[in-house]
CSV table of C-alpha atoms and ligand atoms in Angstrom, one decimal:
chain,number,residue,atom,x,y,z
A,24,UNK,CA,172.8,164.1,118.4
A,25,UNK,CA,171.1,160.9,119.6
A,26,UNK,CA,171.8,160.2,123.3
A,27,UNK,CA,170.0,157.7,126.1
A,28,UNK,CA,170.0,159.0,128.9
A,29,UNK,CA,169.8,157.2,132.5
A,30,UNK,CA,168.7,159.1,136.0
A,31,UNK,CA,169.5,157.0,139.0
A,32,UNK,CA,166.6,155.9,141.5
A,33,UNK,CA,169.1,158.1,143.9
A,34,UNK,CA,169.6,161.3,142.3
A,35,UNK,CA,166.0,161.8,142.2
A,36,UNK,CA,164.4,160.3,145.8
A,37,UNK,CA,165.6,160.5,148.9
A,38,UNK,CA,165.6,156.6,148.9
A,39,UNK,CA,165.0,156.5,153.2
A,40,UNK,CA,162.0,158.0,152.8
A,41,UNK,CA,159.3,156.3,150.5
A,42,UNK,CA,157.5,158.6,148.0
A,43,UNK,CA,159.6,161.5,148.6
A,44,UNK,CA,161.3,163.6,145.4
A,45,UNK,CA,164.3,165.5,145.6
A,46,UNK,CA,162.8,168.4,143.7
A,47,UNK,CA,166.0,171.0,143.0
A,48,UNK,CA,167.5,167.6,141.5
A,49,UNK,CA,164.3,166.6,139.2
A,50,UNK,CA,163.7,170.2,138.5
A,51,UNK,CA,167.5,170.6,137.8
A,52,UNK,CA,167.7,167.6,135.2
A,53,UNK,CA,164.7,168.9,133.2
A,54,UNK,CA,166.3,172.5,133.3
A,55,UNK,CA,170.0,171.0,132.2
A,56,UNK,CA,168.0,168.8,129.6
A,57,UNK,CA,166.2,172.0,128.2
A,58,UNK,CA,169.5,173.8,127.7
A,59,UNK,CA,170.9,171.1,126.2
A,60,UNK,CA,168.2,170.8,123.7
A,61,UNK,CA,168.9,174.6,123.0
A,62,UNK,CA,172.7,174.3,122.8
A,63,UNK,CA,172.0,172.2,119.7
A,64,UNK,CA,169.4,174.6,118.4
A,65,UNK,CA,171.3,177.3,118.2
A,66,UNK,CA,173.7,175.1,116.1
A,67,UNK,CA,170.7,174.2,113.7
A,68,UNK,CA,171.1,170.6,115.3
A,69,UNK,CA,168.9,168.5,117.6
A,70,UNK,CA,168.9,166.4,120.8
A,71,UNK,CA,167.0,163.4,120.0
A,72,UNK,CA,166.4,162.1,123.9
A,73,UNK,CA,165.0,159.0,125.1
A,74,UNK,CA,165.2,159.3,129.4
A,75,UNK,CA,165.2,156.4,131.5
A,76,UNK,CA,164.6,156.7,135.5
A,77,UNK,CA,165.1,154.1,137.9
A,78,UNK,CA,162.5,152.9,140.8
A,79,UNK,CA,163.9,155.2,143.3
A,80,UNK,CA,162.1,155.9,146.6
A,81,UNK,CA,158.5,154.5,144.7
A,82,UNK,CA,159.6,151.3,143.0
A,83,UNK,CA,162.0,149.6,145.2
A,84,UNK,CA,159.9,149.9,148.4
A,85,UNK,CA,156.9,148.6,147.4
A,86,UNK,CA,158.9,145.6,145.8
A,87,UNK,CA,160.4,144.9,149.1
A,88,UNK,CA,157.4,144.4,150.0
A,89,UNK,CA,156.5,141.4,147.8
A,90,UNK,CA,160.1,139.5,147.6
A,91,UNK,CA,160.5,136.5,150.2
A,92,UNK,CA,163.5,134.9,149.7
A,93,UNK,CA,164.3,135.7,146.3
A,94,UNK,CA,160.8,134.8,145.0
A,95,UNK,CA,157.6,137.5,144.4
A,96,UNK,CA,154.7,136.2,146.2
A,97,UNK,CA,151.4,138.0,146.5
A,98,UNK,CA,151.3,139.1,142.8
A,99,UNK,CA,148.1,139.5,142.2
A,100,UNK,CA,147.9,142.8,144.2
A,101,UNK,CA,151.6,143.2,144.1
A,102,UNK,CA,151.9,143.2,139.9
A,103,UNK,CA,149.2,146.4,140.2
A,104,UNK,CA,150.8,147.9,143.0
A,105,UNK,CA,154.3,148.1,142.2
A,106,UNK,CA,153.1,149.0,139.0
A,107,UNK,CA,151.1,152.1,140.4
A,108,UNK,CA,154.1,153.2,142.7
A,109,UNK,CA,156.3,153.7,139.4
A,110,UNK,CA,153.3,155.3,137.4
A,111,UNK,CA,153.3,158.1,140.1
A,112,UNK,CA,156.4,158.6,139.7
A,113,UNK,CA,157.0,158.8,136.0
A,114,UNK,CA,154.4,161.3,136.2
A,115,UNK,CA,156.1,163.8,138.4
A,116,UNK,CA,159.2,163.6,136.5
A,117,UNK,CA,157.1,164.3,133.0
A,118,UNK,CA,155.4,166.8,134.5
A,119,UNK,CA,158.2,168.6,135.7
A,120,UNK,CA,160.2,167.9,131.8
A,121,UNK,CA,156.8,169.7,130.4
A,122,UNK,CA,157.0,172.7,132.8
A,123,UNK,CA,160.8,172.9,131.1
A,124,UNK,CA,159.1,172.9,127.6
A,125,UNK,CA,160.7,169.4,127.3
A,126,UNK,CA,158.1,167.2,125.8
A,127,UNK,CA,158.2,163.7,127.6
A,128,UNK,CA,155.9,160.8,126.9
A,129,UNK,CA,155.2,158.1,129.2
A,130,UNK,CA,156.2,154.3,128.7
A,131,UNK,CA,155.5,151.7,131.4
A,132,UNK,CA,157.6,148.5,130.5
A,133,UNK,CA,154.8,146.6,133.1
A,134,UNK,CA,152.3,147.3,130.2
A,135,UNK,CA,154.4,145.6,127.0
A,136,UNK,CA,157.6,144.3,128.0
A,137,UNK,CA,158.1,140.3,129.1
A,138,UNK,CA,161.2,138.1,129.9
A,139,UNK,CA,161.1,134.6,127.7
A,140,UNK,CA,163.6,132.9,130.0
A,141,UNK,CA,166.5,135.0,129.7
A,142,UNK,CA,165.5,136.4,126.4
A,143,UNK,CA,163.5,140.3,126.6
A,144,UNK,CA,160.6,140.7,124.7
A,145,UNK,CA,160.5,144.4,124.2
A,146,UNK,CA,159.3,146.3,121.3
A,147,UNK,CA,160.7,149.6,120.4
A,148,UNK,CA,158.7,150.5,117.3
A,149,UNK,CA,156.5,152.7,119.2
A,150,UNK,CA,159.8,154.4,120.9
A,151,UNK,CA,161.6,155.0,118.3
A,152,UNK,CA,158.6,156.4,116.0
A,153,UNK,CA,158.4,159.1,119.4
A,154,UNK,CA,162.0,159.9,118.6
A,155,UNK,CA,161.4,160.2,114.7
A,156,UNK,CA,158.7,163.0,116.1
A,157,UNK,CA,161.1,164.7,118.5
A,158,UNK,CA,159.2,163.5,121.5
A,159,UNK,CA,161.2,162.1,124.4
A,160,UNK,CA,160.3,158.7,125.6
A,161,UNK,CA,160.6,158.7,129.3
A,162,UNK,CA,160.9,155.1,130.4
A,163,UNK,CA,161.4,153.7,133.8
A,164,UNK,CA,162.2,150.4,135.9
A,165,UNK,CA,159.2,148.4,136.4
A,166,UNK,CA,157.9,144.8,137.7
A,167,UNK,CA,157.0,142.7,134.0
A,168,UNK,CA,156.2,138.9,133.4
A,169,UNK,CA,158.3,136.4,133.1
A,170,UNK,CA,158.4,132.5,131.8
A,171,UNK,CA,156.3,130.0,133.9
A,172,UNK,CA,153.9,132.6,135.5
A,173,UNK,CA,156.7,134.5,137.4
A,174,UNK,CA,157.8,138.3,137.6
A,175,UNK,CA,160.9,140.1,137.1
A,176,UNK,CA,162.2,143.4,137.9
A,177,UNK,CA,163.4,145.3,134.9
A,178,UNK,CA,165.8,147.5,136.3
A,179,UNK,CA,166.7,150.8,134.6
A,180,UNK,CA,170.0,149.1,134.4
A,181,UNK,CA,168.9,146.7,132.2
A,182,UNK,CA,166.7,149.5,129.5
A,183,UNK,CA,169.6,151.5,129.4
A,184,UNK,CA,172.3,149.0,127.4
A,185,UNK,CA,169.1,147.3,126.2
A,186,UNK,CA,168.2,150.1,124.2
A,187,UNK,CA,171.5,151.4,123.5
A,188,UNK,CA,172.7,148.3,121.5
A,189,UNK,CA,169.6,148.2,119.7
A,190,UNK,CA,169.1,151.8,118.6
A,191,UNK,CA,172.9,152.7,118.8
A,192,UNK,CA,172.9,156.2,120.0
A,193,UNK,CA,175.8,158.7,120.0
A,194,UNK,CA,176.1,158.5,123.4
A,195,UNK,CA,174.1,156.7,126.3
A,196,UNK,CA,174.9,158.7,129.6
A,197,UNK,CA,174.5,157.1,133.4
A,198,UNK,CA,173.5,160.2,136.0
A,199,UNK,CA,174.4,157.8,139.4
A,200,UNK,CA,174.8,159.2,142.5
A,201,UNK,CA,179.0,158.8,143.0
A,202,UNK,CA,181.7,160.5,140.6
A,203,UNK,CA,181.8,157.3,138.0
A,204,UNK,CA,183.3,153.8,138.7
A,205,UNK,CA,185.7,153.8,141.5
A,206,UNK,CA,189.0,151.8,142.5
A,207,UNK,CA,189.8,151.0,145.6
A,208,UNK,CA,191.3,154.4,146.8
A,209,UNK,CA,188.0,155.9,145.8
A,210,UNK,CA,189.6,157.9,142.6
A,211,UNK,CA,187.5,158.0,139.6
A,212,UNK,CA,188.6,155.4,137.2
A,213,UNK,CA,188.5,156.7,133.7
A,214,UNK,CA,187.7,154.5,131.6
A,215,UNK,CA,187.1,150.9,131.7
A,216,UNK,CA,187.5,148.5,128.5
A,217,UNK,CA,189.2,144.2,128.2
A,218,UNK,CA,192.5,145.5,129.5
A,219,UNK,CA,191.3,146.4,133.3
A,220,UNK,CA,187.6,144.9,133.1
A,221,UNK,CA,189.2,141.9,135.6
A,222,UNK,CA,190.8,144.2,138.1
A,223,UNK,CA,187.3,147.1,138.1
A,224,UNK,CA,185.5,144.0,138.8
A,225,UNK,CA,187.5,143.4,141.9
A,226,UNK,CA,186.0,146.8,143.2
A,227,UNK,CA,182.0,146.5,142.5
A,228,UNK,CA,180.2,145.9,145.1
A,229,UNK,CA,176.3,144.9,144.6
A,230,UNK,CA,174.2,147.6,146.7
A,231,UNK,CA,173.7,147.8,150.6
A,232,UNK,CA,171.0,149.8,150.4
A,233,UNK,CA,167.4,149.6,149.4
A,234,UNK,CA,167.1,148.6,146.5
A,235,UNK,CA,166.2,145.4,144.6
A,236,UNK,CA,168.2,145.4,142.0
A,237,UNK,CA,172.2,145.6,141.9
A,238,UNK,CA,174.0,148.6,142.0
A,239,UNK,CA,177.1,149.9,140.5
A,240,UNK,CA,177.9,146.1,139.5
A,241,UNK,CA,175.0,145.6,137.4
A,242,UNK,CA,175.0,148.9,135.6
A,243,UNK,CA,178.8,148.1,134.7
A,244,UNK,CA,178.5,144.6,133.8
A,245,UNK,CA,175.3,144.9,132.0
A,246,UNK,CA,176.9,147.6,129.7
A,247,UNK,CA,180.0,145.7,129.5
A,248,UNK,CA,178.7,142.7,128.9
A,249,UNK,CA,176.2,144.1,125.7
A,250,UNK,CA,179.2,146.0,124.6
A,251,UNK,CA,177.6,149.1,124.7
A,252,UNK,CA,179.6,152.9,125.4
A,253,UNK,CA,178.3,154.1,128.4
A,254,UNK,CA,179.6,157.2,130.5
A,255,UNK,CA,178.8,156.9,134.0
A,256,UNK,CA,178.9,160.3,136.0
A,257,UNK,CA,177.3,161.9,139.5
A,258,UNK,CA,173.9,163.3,138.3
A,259,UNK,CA,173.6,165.4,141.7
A,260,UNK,CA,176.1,167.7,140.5
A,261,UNK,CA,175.2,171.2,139.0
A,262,UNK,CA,175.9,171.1,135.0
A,263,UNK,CA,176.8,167.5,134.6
A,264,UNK,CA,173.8,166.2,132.8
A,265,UNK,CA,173.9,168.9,130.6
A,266,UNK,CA,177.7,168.7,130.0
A,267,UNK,CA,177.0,164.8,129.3
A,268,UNK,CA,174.3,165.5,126.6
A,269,UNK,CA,176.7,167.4,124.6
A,270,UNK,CA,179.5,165.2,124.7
A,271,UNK,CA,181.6,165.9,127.2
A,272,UNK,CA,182.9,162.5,128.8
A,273,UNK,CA,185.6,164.3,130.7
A,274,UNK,CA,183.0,164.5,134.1
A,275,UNK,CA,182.9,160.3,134.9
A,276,UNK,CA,183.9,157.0,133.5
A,277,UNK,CA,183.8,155.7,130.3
A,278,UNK,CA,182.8,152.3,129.4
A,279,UNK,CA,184.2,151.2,126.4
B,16,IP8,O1,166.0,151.5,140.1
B,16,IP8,C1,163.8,149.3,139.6
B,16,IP8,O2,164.5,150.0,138.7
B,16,IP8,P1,166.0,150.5,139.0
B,16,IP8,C2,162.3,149.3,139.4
B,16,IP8,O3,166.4,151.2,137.7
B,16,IP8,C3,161.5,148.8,140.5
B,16,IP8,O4,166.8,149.3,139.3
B,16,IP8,C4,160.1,148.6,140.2
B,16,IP8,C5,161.9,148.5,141.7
């Protein structure tokens, strides 16, 4: 089983509070991740895992910091220190994978990966050689160059169905921090694919809060868009990541 798997900003910070980890839900992921690793051990398989995590309560504040209207200013200390916010974290969360005998690697877009006008310039040789090895890459949202000596945010939203058209996994999962995709009742819509893509987008809403980047509507488009199968499910609930990592796409909703 190949699966991508994406944790939320949310699910892991308290996003009011900068710096601060929500550690039953970090060490809970890493846990679920472990047992889902030995669920397909015991059937002589393996979980090939690359995670993703967003900018949560480390990224997204120090950002803030350095967008005026729209545009980064300040860069030559803020490249470096938004930089340094997500390093910090990305260490936690493989620190707390390696107490759970899962062993995640560091990779830092800021470092390799660069927007050529709308095209990405990411390399994945390196990635998918840790996968060959049974590492797990653990990637995360970061500030990166762009065209005509500007920056760009690359969300964890955009690595997700980035990676999952390229390197076509069995299942790319979404831990958010809501059920899935919801109408406008607030039930869970199931499954979303060209007959009600019009009608779901009537009920996206970009994000109030904090962050930079954009929400439920981004994750959905951006998977839409690439064509890429994506379940999107509430990563604060007990059991869900590891019910996602072995396949079961009953607990969200499904992109098609
Ligand atoms: O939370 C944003 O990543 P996201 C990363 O996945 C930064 O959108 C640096 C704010």
């Amino acid at each position: 089983m190949f699966a991508i798997l994406k944790i939320g900003g949310s699910v892991l910070c308290n996003k009011n509070i900068p710096y601060s980890i929500k550690w039953d839900n970090l060490e809970r992921m890493a846990m679920e991740i472990r047992e889902a690793m030995d669920y397909y051990l015991k059937r002589e398989e393996k979980l090939k895992l690359i995670l993703i995590h967003g900018g949560g309560s480390f990224g997204h504040p120090v950002a803030k910091r350095y967008i005026k209207n729209g545009r980064f200013e300040n860069m030559d200390s803020g490249f470096w220190e938004i930089q340094k916010a997500m390093r910090r974290f990305n260490t936690l969360v493989i620190d707390t994978l390696h107490e759970y005998g899962v062993p995640g690697v560091s990779i830092q877009p800021s470092s390799f990966v660069a927007f050529r006008g709308k095209e990405v310039h990411f390399d994945t040789y390196v990635i998918e050689g840790m996968v060959e090895r049974e590492l797990v890459p653990v990637i995360h949202g970061d500030i990166v160059i762009s065209n005509k000596k500007d920056y760009k945010i690359f969300s964890g939203d955009h690595i997700l169905p980035y990676l999952s058209k390229k390197l076509k996994p069995d299942i790319s999962l979404h831990a958010s921090d809501v059920d899935g995709v919801l109408d406008l009742e607030g039930r869970v819509i199931k499954c979303i694919n060209s007959e009600n893509i019009r009608k779901v987008v009537k009920c996206l809403k970009t994000s109030e809060k904090e962050d930079v980047t954009g929400g439920m509507y981004l994750k959905v488009m951006e998977a839409y868009r690439m064509g890429v199968k994506v379940l999107i499910f509430n990563g604060n609930k007990r059991g869900n990541i590891y019910r996602g990592l072995i396949g079961d796409y009953s607990i969200g909703t499904k992109i098609n």
